[in-house]
Short mmCIF file of C-alpha atoms and ligand atoms in Angstrom, two decimals:
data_model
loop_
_atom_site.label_atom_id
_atom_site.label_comp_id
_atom_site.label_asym_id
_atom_site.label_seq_id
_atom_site.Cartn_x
_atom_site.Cartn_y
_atom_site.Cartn_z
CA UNK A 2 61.41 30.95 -8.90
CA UNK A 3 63.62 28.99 -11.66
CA UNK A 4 62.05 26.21 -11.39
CA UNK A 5 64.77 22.92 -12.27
CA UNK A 6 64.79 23.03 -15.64
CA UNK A 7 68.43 22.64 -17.40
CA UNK A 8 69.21 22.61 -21.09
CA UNK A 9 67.65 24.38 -24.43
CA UNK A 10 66.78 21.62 -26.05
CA UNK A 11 63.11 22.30 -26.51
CA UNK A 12 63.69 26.03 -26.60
CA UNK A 13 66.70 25.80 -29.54
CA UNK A 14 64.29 23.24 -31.19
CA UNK A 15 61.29 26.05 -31.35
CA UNK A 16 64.21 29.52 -32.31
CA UNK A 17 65.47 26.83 -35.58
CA UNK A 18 62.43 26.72 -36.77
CA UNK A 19 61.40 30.48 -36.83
CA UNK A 20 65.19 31.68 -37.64
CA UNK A 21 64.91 30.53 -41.07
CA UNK A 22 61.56 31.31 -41.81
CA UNK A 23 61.32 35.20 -39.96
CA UNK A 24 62.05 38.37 -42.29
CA UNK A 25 64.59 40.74 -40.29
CA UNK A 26 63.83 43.44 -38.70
CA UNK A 27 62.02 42.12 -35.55
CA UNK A 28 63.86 41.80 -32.27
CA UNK A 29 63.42 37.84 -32.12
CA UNK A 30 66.66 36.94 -31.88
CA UNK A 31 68.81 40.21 -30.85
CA UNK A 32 69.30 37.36 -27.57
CA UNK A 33 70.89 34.71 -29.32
CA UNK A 34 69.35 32.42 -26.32
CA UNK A 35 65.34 33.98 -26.32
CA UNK A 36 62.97 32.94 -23.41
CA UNK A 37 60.89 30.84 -25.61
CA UNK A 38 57.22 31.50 -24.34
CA UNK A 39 55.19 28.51 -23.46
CA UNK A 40 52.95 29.05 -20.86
CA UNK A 41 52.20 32.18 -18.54
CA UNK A 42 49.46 32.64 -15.38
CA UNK A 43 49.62 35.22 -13.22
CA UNK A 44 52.58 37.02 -12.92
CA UNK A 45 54.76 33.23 -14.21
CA UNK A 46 55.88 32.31 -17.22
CA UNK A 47 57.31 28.87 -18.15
CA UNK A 48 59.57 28.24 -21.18
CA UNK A 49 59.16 25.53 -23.47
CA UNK A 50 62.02 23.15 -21.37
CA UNK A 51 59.75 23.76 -18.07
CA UNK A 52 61.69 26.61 -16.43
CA UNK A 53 59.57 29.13 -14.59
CA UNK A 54 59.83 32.67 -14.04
CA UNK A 55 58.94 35.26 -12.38
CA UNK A 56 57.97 38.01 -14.56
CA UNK A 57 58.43 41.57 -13.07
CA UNK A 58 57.91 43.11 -16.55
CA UNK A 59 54.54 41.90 -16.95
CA UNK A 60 55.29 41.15 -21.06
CA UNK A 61 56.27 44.97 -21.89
CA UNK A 62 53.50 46.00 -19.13
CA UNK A 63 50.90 44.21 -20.52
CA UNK A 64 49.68 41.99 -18.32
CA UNK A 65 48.10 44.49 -15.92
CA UNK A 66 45.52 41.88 -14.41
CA UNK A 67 47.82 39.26 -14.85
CA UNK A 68 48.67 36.58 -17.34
CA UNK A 69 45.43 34.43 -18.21
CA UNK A 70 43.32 35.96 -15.43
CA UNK A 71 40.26 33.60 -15.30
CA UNK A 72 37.45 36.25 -15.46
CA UNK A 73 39.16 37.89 -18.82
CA UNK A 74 39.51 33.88 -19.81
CA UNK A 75 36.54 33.13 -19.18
CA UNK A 76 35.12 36.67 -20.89
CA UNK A 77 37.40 35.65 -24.12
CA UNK A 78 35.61 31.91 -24.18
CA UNK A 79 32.12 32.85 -23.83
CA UNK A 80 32.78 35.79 -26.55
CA UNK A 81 34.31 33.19 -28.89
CA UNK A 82 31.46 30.38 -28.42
CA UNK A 83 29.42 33.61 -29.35
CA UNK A 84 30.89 36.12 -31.97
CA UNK A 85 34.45 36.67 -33.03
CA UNK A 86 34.67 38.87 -35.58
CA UNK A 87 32.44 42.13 -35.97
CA UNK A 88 32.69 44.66 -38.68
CA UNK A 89 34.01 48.11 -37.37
CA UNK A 90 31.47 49.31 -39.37
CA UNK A 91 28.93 47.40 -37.50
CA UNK A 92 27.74 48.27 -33.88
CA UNK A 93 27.87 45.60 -31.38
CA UNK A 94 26.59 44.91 -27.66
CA UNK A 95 29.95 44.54 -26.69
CA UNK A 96 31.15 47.35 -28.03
CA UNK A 97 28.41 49.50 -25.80
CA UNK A 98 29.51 47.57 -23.21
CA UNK A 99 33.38 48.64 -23.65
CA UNK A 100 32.61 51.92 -24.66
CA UNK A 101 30.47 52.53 -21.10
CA UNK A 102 33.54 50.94 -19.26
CA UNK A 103 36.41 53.08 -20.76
CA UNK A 104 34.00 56.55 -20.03
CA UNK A 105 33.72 54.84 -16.34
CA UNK A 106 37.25 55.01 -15.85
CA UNK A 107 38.36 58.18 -18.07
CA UNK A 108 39.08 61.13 -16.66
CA UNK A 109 36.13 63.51 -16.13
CA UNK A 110 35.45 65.15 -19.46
CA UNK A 111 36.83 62.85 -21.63
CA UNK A 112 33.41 61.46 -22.93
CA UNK A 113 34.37 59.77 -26.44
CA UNK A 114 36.32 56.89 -27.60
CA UNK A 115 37.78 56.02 -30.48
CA UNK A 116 39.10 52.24 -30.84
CA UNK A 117 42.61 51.17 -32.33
CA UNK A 118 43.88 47.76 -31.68
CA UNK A 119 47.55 49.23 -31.04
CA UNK A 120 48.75 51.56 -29.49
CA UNK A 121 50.82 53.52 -32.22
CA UNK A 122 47.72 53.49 -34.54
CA UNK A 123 45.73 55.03 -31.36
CA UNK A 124 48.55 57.78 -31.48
CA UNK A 125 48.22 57.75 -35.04
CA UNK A 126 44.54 58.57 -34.95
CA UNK A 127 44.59 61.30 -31.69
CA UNK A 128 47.36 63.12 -33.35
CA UNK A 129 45.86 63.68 -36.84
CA UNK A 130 42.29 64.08 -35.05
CA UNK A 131 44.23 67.37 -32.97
CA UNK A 132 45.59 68.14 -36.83
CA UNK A 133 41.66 68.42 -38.34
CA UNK A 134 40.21 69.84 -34.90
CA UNK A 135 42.62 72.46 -34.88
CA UNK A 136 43.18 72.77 -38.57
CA UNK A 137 47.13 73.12 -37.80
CA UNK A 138 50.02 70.45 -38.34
CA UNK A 139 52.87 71.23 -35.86
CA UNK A 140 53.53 68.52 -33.10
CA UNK A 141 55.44 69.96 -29.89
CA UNK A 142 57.09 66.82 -28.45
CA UNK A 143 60.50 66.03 -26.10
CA UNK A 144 63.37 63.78 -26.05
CA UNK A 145 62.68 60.49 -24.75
CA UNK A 146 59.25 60.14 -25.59
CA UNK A 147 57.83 57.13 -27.51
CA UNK A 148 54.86 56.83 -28.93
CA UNK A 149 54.86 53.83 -31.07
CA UNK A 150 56.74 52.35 -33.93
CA UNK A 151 54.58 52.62 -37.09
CA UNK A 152 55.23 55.06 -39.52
CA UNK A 153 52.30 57.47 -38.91
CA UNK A 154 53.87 57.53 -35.02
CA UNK A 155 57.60 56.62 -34.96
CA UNK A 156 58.14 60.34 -36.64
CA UNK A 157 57.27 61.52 -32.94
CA UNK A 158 59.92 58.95 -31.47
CA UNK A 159 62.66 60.82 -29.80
CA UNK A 160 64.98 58.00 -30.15
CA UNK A 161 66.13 58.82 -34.47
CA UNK A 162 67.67 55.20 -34.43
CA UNK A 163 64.01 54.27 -34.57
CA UNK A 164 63.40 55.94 -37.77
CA UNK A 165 66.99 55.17 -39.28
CA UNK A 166 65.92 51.79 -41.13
CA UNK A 167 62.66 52.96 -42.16
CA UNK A 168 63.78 55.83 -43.39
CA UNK A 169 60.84 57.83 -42.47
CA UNK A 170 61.45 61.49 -41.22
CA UNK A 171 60.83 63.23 -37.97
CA UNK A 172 58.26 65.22 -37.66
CA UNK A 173 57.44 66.90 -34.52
CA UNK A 174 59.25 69.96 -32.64
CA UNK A 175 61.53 68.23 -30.12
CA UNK A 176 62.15 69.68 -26.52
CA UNK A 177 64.28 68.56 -23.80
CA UNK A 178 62.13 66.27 -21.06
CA UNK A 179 62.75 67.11 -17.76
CA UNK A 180 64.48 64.25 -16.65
CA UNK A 181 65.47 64.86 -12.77
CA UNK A 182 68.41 62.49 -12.78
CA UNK A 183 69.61 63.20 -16.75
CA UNK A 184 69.15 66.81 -17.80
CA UNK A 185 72.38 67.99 -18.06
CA UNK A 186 71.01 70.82 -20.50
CA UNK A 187 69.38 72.41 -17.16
CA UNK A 188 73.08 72.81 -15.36
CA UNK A 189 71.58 72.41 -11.89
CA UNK A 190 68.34 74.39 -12.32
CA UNK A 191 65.04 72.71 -12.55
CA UNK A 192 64.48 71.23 -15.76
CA UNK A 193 60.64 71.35 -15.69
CA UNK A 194 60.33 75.08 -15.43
CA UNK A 195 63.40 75.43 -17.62
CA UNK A 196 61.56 73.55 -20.58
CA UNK A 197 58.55 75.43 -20.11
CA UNK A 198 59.75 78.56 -20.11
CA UNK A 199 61.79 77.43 -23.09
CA UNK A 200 58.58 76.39 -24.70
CA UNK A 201 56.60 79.43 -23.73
CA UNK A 202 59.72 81.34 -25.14
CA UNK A 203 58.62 79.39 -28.52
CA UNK A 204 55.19 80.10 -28.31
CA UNK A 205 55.88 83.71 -27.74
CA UNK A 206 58.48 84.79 -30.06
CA UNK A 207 57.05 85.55 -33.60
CA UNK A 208 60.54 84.55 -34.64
CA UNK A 209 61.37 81.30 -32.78
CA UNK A 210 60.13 79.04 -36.05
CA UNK A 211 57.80 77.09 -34.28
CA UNK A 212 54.54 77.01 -36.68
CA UNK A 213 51.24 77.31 -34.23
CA UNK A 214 50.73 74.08 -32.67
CA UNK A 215 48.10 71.39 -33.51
CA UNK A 216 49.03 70.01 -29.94
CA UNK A 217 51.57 68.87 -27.26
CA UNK A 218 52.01 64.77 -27.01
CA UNK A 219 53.77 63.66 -23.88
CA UNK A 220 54.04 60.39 -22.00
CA UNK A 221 52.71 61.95 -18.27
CA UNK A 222 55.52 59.11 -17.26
CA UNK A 223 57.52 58.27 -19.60
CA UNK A 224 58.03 54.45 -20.13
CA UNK A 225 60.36 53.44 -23.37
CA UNK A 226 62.33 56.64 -22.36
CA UNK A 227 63.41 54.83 -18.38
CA UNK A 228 60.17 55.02 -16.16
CA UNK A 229 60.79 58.71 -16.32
CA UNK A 230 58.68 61.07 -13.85
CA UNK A 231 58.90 64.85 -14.93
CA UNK A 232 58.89 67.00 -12.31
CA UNK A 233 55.95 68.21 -10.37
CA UNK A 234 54.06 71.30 -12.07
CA UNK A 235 55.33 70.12 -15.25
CA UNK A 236 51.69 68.83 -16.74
CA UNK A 237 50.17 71.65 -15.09
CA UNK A 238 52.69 73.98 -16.94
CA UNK A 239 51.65 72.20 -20.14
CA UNK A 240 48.45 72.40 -20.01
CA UNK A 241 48.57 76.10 -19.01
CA UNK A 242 50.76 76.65 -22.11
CA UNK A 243 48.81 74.30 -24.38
CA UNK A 244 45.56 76.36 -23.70
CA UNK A 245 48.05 79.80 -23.81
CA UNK A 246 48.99 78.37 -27.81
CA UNK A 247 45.60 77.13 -28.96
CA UNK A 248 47.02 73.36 -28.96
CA UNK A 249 45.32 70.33 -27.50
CA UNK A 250 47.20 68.28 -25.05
CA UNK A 251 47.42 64.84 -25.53
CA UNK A 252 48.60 62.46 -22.96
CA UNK A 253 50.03 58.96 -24.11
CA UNK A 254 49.01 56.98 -21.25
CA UNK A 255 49.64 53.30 -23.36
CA UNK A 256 52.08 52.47 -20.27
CA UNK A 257 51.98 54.85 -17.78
CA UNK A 258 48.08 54.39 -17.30
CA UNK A 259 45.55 52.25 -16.45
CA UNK A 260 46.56 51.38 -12.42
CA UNK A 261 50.16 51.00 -13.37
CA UNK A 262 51.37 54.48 -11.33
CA UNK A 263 49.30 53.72 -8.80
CA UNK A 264 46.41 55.72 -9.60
CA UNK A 265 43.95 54.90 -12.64
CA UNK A 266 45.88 57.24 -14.96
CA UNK A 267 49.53 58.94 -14.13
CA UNK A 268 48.08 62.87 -14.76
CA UNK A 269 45.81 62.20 -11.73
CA UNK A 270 48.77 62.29 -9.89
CA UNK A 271 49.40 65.86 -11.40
CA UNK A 272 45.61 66.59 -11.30
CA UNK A 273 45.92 67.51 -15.18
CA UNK A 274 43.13 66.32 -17.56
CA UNK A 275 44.43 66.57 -21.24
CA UNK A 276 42.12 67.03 -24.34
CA UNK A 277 43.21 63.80 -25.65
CA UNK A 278 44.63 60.96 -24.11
CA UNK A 279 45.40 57.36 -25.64
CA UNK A 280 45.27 53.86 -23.62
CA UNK A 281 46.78 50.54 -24.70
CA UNK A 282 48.41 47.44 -23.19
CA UNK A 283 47.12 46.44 -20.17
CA UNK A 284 43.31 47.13 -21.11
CA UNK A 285 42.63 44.63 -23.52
CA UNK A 286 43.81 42.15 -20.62
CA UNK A 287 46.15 40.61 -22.79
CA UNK A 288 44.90 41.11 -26.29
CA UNK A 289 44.79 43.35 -28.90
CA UNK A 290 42.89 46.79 -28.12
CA UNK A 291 43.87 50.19 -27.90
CA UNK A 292 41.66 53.39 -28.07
CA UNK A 293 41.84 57.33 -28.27
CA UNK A 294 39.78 58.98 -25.47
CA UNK A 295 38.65 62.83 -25.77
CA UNK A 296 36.86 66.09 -25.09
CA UNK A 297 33.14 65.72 -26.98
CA UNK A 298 34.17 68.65 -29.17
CA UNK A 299 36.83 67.30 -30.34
CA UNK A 300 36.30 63.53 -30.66
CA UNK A 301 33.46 65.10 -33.19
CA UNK A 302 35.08 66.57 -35.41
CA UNK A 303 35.66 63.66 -38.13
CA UNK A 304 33.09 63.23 -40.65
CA UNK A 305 31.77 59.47 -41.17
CA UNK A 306 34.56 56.88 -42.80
CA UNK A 307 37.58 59.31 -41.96
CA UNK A 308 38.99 56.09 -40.50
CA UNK A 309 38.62 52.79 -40.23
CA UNK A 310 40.72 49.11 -40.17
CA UNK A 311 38.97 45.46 -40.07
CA UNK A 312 39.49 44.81 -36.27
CA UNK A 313 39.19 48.16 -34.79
CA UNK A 314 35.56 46.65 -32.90
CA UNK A 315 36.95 43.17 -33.00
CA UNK A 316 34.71 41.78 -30.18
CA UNK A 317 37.20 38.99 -28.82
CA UNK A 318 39.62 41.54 -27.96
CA UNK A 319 36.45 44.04 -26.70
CA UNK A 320 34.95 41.72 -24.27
CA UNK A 321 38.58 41.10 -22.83
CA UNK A 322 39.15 44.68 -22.26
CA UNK A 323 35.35 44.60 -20.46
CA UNK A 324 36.80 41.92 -18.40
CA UNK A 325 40.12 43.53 -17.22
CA UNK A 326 38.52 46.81 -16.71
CA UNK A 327 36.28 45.10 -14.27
CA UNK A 328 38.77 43.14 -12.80
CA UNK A 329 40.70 46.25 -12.23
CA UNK A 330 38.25 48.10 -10.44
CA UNK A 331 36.46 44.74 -8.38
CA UNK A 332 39.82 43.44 -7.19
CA UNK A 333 41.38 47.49 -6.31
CA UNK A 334 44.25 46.97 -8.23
CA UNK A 335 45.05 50.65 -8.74
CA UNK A 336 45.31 50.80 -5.11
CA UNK A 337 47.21 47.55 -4.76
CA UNK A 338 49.58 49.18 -7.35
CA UNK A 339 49.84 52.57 -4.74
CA UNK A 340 50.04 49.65 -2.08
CA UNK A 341 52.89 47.71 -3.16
CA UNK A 342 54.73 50.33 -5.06
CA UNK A 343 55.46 52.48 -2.71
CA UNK A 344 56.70 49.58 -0.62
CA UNK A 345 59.00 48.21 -3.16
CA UNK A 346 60.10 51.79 -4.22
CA UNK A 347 61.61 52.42 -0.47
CA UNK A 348 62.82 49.17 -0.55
CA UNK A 349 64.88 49.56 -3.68
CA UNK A 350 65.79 52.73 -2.46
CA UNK A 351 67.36 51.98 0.67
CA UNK A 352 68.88 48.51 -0.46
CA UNK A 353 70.39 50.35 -3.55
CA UNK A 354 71.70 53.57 -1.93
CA UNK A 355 75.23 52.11 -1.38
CA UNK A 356 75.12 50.46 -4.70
CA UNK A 357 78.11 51.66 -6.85
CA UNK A 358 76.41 51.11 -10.14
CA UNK A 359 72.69 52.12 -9.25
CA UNK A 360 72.63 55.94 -10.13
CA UNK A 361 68.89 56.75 -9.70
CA UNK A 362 66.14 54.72 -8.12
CA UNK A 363 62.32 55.95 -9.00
CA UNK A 364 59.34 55.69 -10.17
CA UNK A 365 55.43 55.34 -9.09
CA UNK A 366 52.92 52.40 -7.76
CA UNK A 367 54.29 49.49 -9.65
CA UNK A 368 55.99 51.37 -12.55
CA UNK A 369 59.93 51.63 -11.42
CA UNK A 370 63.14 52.76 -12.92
CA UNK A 371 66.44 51.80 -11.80
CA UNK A 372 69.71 53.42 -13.71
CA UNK A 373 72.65 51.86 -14.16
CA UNK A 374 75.95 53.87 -14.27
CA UNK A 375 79.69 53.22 -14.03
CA UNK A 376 80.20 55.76 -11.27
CA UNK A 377 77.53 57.31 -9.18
CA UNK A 378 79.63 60.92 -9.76
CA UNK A 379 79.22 60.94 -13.10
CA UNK A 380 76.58 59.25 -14.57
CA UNK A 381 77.85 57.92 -17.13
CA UNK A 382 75.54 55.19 -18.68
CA UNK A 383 76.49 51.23 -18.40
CA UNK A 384 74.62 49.15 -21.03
CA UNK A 385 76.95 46.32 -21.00
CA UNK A 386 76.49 46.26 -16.72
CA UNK A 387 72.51 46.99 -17.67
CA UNK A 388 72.64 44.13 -20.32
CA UNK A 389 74.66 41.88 -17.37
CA UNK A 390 72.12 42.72 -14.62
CA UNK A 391 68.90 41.54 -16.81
CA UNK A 392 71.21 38.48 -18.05
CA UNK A 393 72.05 37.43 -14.44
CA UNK A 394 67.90 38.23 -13.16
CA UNK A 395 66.89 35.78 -15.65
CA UNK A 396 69.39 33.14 -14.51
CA UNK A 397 67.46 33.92 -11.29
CA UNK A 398 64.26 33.23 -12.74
CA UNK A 399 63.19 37.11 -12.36
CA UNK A 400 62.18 39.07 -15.52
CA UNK A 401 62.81 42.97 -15.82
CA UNK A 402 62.88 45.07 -18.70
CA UNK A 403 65.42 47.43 -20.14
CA UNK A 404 64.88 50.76 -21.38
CA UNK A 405 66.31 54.60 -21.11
CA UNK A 406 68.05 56.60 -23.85
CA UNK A 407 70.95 54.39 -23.69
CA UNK A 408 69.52 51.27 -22.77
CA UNK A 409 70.32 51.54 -19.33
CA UNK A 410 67.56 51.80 -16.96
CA UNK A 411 66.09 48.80 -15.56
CA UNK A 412 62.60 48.76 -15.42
CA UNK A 413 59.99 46.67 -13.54
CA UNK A 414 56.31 46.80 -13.95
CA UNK A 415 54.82 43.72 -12.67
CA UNK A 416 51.19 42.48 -13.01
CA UNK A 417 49.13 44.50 -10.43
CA UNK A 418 47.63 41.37 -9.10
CA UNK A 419 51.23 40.44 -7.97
CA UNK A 420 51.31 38.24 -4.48
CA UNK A 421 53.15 40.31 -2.09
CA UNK A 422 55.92 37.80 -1.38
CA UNK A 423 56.93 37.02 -4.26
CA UNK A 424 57.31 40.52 -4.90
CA UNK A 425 59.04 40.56 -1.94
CA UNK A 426 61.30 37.36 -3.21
CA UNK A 427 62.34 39.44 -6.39
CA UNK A 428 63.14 42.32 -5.27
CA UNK A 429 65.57 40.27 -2.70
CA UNK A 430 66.95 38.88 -5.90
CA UNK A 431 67.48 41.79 -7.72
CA UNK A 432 69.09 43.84 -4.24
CA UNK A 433 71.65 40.68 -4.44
CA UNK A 434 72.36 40.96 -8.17
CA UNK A 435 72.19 44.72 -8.15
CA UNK A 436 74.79 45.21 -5.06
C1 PLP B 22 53.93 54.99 -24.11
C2 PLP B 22 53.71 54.12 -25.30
N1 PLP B 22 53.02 54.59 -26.34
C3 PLP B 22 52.79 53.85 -27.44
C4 PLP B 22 53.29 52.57 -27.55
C5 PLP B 22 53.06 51.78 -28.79
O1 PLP B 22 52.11 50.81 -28.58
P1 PLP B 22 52.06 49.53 -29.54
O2 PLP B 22 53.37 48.82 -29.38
O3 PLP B 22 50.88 48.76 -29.03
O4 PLP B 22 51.87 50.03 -30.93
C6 PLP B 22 54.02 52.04 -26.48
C7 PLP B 22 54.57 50.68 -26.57
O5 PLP B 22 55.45 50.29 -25.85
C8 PLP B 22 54.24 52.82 -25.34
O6 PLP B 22 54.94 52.37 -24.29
#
C-alpha cells in the first residue's frame, strides 16, 4: 500500500498556498497534515510527494465505479470534444439518455426525475415538491439523519452543531432512529417498533402537536449518522404509517444507494418503495450530478420554471452518470458489493469480537460501520481512539472514514470495483490496528 514516499515537502508546499487564500469555514485544514490529492485510479490515490493509498472510503463514497474508470473517462472526453455546457432549460440527447438510465434502475414506480447537481439541493427540491404535492409543511425526521448541508437541507440535519454557525433553524419534527447498538431511549426493547409506535402515537393524538405531515425523510441506512441499519420492519412500518398520515415517504438514498448495500438501492433490502427518493454521489461517476426520483403524480405537480439552476442538465456531468450507470450494471457491481461485503463483514466480525475498543461491527454489501468505545460494557464513545485509529490506517496507507453522532464510528465504503485482495490486504491492516 504506502508506497515509499517520506516527507511533506510537496504536500506543505500545495496546503501554504491555499491556507492563506481559503475563507473559513471548510474542513481543509481541521488535519493540520491533509492528504493532498494528486492522483487517484481505481480504488488508489497518490499524494502530491508520491505516497499511495489505498482508499477504503471511496472519497466520501463517491467513487462507486472507481476513481477514473476508463469507460466514464472516456464518456467525459468524447462529451467534452462534443458539448459541455447545456442550458437546463434546453433538452439534450444526453439528457434522454440519463433520464432512460436512472428509470432503468429506479425502483418500480418511480417513473420521473428531477436533476440537481448535489445532493442537498436534490433534498432541497423532493422535500418542498412533498410540501406543494401535499399542500402541508411539516417534515417528520430522526436523530442521526443527514441530508445535506445547505440551508434549504441542513434544517433536517439531526446533528444542531451543523446549523450552529449558520445560524439557520431546525425545521423538521425529530424522532429517535432506531439505532440497534445506541438507543438507550428504548431500555432494552426494540427501538424500531418503539419509534413507530411513538410516531403513530403522534399521528393519532389530536393533541400530540405534530401539524399533518407533508412527508417522512429517512436515510433507509443511514451514512453521516455511522453506517446505521434500522431494524428490520422499520421501512415497512413507515411506509404503513406514512400512507396511515397522508405523507409521502422519501428515502435519501445519496449514500446508502446505488450498489453500495449490496443491492441497487438499500429499501430493496426492506422491499419498501417510497414516493420519493433522492440519489447522489456515486452516479455521476465522479462528478457533479444528483437527482430526485418519484411517483408520476407527484413528480407533476410543479408548474413550468418552479425551479431551476445553470448546471442542473450540465451534459459533462450527464454523460458521466450514463457511463457509471452502465458500468454498474455491465460489470455486476451491486452483486460484487453483496459479494465482497458480506465477506468482509464476517471477517471484521470475527477478527474484532475480542477487540476491547470495537463496540459494534455492521453494516451491508460494501457499506460498514465499526464503533469505537472505551469499554465494550458501556459504550461509551472514543473519538480521540476513533481519531487515533484513522491516524494510524493512513500511516498504513489505508483510507477509512469517520462518522457517528460522536465521531466515532469508522466507516468503510470502498469502490465496488475493489480487487478482492487488496480488500483482503486492508482489512488485515485495519484487524492489526484495530486489535
Ligand atoms: C445521505 C446523504 N444525503 C445527502 C448528502 C448531501 O449531499 P451533497 O454533499 O452532495 O450535497 C449526503 C452527503 O454526504 C449524504 O450522505
Amino acid at each position: 500500500m504506502s508506497a515509499g514516499a517520506t516527507g511533506r515537502a510537496a504536500s506543505d508546499a500545495v496546503c501554504d498556498r491555499i491556507r492563506p487564500l481559503e475563507g473559513t469555514g471548510m474542513r481543509t485544514f481541521t488535519d493540520p497534515e491533509p492528504l493532498v490529492w494528486a492522483r487517484t485510479e481505481g480504488t488508489r490515490i497518490w499524494d502530491e510527494d508520491g505516497r499511495e493509498y489505498l482508499d477504503l472510503y471511496a472519497g466520501f463514497a463517491v467513487a462507486t465505479v472507481g476513481y477514473c474508470h476508463p469507460r466514464v473517462t472516456q464518456a467525459i472526453v468524447e462529451q467534452a470534444q462534443t458539448m459541455t455546457h447545456c442550458p437546463s432549460a434546453a433538452p439534450s440527447r444526453v439528457r434522454a439518455e440519463l433520464y432512460e438510465r436512472l428509470v432503468e434502475i429506479a425502483p418500480e414506480g418511480l417513473e420521473r426525475v428531477l436533476l440537481a447537481v448535489t445532493g442537498s439541493t436534490a433534498n432541497e427540491m423532493a422535500v418542498q415538491l412533498a410540501r406543494a404535492a401535499t399542500g402541508r409543511q411539516t417534515v417528520v425526521t430522526f436523530s442521526g439523519t443527514y441530508v445535506g448541508r445547505t440551508v434549504g437541507s441542513v434544517r433536517y440535519a439531526g446533528k444542531r452543531a451543523y446549523r450552529e454557525q449558520l445560524a439557520v433553524p431546525g425545521d423538521a419534527q425529530f424522532l429517535p432512529f432506531p439505532d440497534p447498538y445506541r438507543s438507550p431511549w428504548a431500555q432494552g426493547g426494540d427501538p424500531g417498533e418503539l419509534a413507530l409506535g411513538l410516531l403513530e402515537e403522534m399521528i393519532d393524538d389530536p393533541a400530540s402537536g405534530l401539524e399533518r405531515p407533508a412527508c417522512i425523510v429517512v436515510e433507509p441506512i443511514q451514512g453521516n449518522g455511522g453506517v446505521v441499519v434500522p431494524p428490520a420492519g422499520f421501512l415497512a412500518g413507515l411506509r404503513r404509517l406514512a400512507d396511515k398520515a397522508g405523507a409521502l415517504l422519501l428515502f435519501d438514498e445519496i449514500q446508502c444507494g446505488f450498489g453500495r448495500s449490496g443491492r441497487m438501492w438499500a429499501c430493496e433490502h426492506e422491499g419498501v418503495v417510497p414516493d420519493l427518493m433522492t440519489i447522489g454521489k456515486g452516479i455521476g461517476g465522479g462528478l457533479a450530478l444528483a437527482a430526485v426520483l418519484g411517483r408520476p403524480d407527484v413528480m407533476t405537480t410543479w408548474k413550468p420554471d418552479a425551479i431551476t439552476s445553470t448546471f442542473l442538465a450540465n451534459a459533462l456531468n450527464a454523460a458521466a452518470g450514463v457511463a457509471a450507470i452502465d458500468v454498474l450494471r455491465e460489470e455486476r457491481l451491486v452483486e460484487r458489493s453483496a459479494r465482497l461485503g458480506a465477506r468482509a463483514l464476517a471477517r471484521l466480525q470475527e477478527g474484532l469480537a475480542d477487540a476491547p475498543h470495537i463496540g459494534h461491527v455492521r453494516g451491508r454489501g460494501l457499506f460498514i460501520g465499526l464503533e469505537v468505545v472505551k469499554d465494550r460494557e458501556a459504550h461509551e464513545p472514543d473519538p480521540e481512539r476513533t481519531a487515533a485509529f484513522v491516524r494510524t490506517l493512513r500511516e498504513r496507507g489505508v483510507i477509512v472514514g469517520r462518522g457517528g453522532r460522536f465521531g466515532t464510528v469508522i466507516k468503510l465504503s470502498p469502490a465496488l470495483v475493489i480487487d478482492e485482495d487488496d480488500l483482503d490486504a486492508g482489512l488485515n491492516t485495519i484487524l492489526e490496528v484495530l486489535t
